């Protein structure tokens, strides 16, 4: 049985904390870590590639400076993507041989200045994945205590099954939102529930605030009706839609703004009524539920 309760219901995504976004200095990252912990967000999502392989180190320096006890937070990170413009790579590719998986995890441990990673994910599936190699690397990391749990990101149920026959895959982090709801229909969340995997959602607000289109116009109409009813803003209602799914999805909120982090954790207290959830779904689909 995987202990998913130890991870905060809202997860802080760090992708924009470093050079890919806010370029926060060490003291501001330290302040953001402390703020997250104070508001009830104690799980932090990383990937080795964030900030051109630099954000883990930025976070690790701030974490050490903060004096926060390691046991008081959980760290998720990912491996496997080799970017074309870094590390002298001539072409972007995926790499999942055992030696590389082990090396990547050890680099993340060094950069994050920690002795273990709570949840270690394969970032994206590769057409050249060899389950024997992957399992060899992951099992060594588990046996040595360098990672506590193993999972994947952006994998289909069939791709997970290839690994799950030999080693339990404890989580799957996928794109999921009101405007991108494929995981509810393609078997991804069914697999999470059936096989006891933690479901996580990246880009949980979808394209609602980024694009002006017919779908978002329809959703906005329902939002205007529900905002007063639930005393909530649109971001909170988008998160509440996700949080109602029975697979117990953990949204990964990619913001470096304290106010938005606080607003996000408050969304956990919103319990959308069944009919309101379906009103949002109907608006997203643009047609009545069959």
PDB file of N, CA and C in Angstrom, residues 3 15 28 37 48 63 86 94 98 103 113 148 157 196 215 241 254 263:
ATOM      1  N   UNK A   3       1.654   5.071   0.665  1.00  0.00           N
ATOM      2  CA  UNK A   3       1.195   6.101   1.586  1.00  0.00           C
ATOM      3  C   UNK A   3       1.154   7.442   0.876  1.00  0.00           C
ATOM      4  N   UNK A  15       8.985  24.640 -11.187  1.00  0.00           N
ATOM      5  CA  UNK A  15       9.540  24.832 -12.524  1.00  0.00           C
ATOM      6  C   UNK A  15       9.863  26.299 -12.821  1.00  0.00           C
ATOM      7  N   UNK A  28      14.718  34.444  -1.330  1.00  0.00           N
ATOM      8  CA  UNK A  28      13.300  34.417  -1.693  1.00  0.00           C
ATOM      9  C   UNK A  28      12.790  32.985  -1.842  1.00  0.00           C
ATOM     10  N   UNK A  37       5.154  25.775   3.722  1.00  0.00           N
ATOM     11  CA  UNK A  37       4.992  24.925   4.912  1.00  0.00           C
ATOM     12  C   UNK A  37       3.992  25.530   5.888  1.00  0.00           C
ATOM     13  N   UNK A  48      14.917  17.264 -12.940  1.00  0.00           N
ATOM     14  CA  UNK A  48      16.322  17.628 -13.125  1.00  0.00           C
ATOM     15  C   UNK A  48      16.502  18.713 -14.176  1.00  0.00           C
ATOM     16  N   UNK A  63      17.032  25.470   0.824  1.00  0.00           N
ATOM     17  CA  UNK A  63      16.537  24.547   1.844  1.00  0.00           C
ATOM     18  C   UNK A  63      17.551  24.396   2.970  1.00  0.00           C
ATOM     19  N   UNK A  86      21.883  21.363 -23.804  1.00  0.00           N
ATOM     20  CA  UNK A  86      22.633  21.239 -22.556  1.00  0.00           C
ATOM     21  C   UNK A  86      23.507  19.987 -22.593  1.00  0.00           C
ATOM     22  N   UNK A  94      15.667  10.915 -24.789  1.00  0.00           N
ATOM     23  CA  UNK A  94      15.379  10.313 -23.486  1.00  0.00           C
ATOM     24  C   UNK A  94      16.434   9.260 -23.197  1.00  0.00           C
ATOM     25  N   UNK A  98      20.177   1.819 -16.804  1.00  0.00           N
ATOM     26  CA  UNK A  98      20.298   1.750 -15.347  1.00  0.00           C
ATOM     27  C   UNK A  98      21.358   2.711 -14.806  1.00  0.00           C
ATOM     28  N   UNK A 103      22.851   7.599 -11.876  1.00  0.00           N
ATOM     29  CA  UNK A 103      23.644   8.830 -11.902  1.00  0.00           C
ATOM     30  C   UNK A 103      22.760  10.061 -11.748  1.00  0.00           C
ATOM     31  N   UNK A 113      20.750  18.793  -1.985  1.00  0.00           N
ATOM     32  CA  UNK A 113      21.420  18.726  -0.683  1.00  0.00           C
ATOM     33  C   UNK A 113      20.584  17.918   0.320  1.00  0.00           C
ATOM     34  N   UNK A 148      12.587   6.832  -1.945  1.00  0.00           N
ATOM     35  CA  UNK A 148      11.635   6.111  -1.094  1.00  0.00           C
ATOM     36  C   UNK A 148      10.519   5.470  -1.896  1.00  0.00           C
ATOM     37  N   UNK A 157      -1.413   3.792 -19.196  1.00  0.00           N
ATOM     38  CA  UNK A 157      -1.531   2.567 -18.398  1.00  0.00           C
ATOM     39  C   UNK A 157      -0.758   1.389 -18.977  1.00  0.00           C
ATOM     40  N   UNK A 196      -3.658   1.410  -7.115  1.00  0.00           N
ATOM     41  CA  UNK A 196      -3.170   2.130  -5.945  1.00  0.00           C
ATOM     42  C   UNK A 196      -1.955   3.012  -6.261  1.00  0.00           C
ATOM     43  N   UNK A 215     -14.531  27.390 -25.857  1.00  0.00           N
ATOM     44  CA  UNK A 215     -14.597  26.521 -24.684  1.00  0.00           C
ATOM     45  C   UNK A 215     -14.480  27.349 -23.397  1.00  0.00           C
ATOM     46  N   UNK A 241     -12.654  21.373  -9.172  1.00  0.00           N
ATOM     47  CA  UNK A 241     -13.106  20.409 -10.176  1.00  0.00           C
ATOM     48  C   UNK A 241     -12.191  19.195 -10.173  1.00  0.00           C
ATOM     49  N   UNK A 254       1.939  25.418 -10.350  1.00  0.00           N
ATOM     50  CA  UNK A 254       3.199  26.003 -10.789  1.00  0.00           C
ATOM     51  C   UNK A 254       3.249  27.508 -10.628  1.00  0.00           C
ATOM     52  N   UNK A 263      -4.240  30.807  -2.030  1.00  0.00           N
ATOM     53  CA  UNK A 263      -5.536  30.584  -2.671  1.00  0.00           C
ATOM     54  C   UNK A 263      -5.695  29.129  -3.088  1.00  0.00           C
TER      55      UNK A 263
END
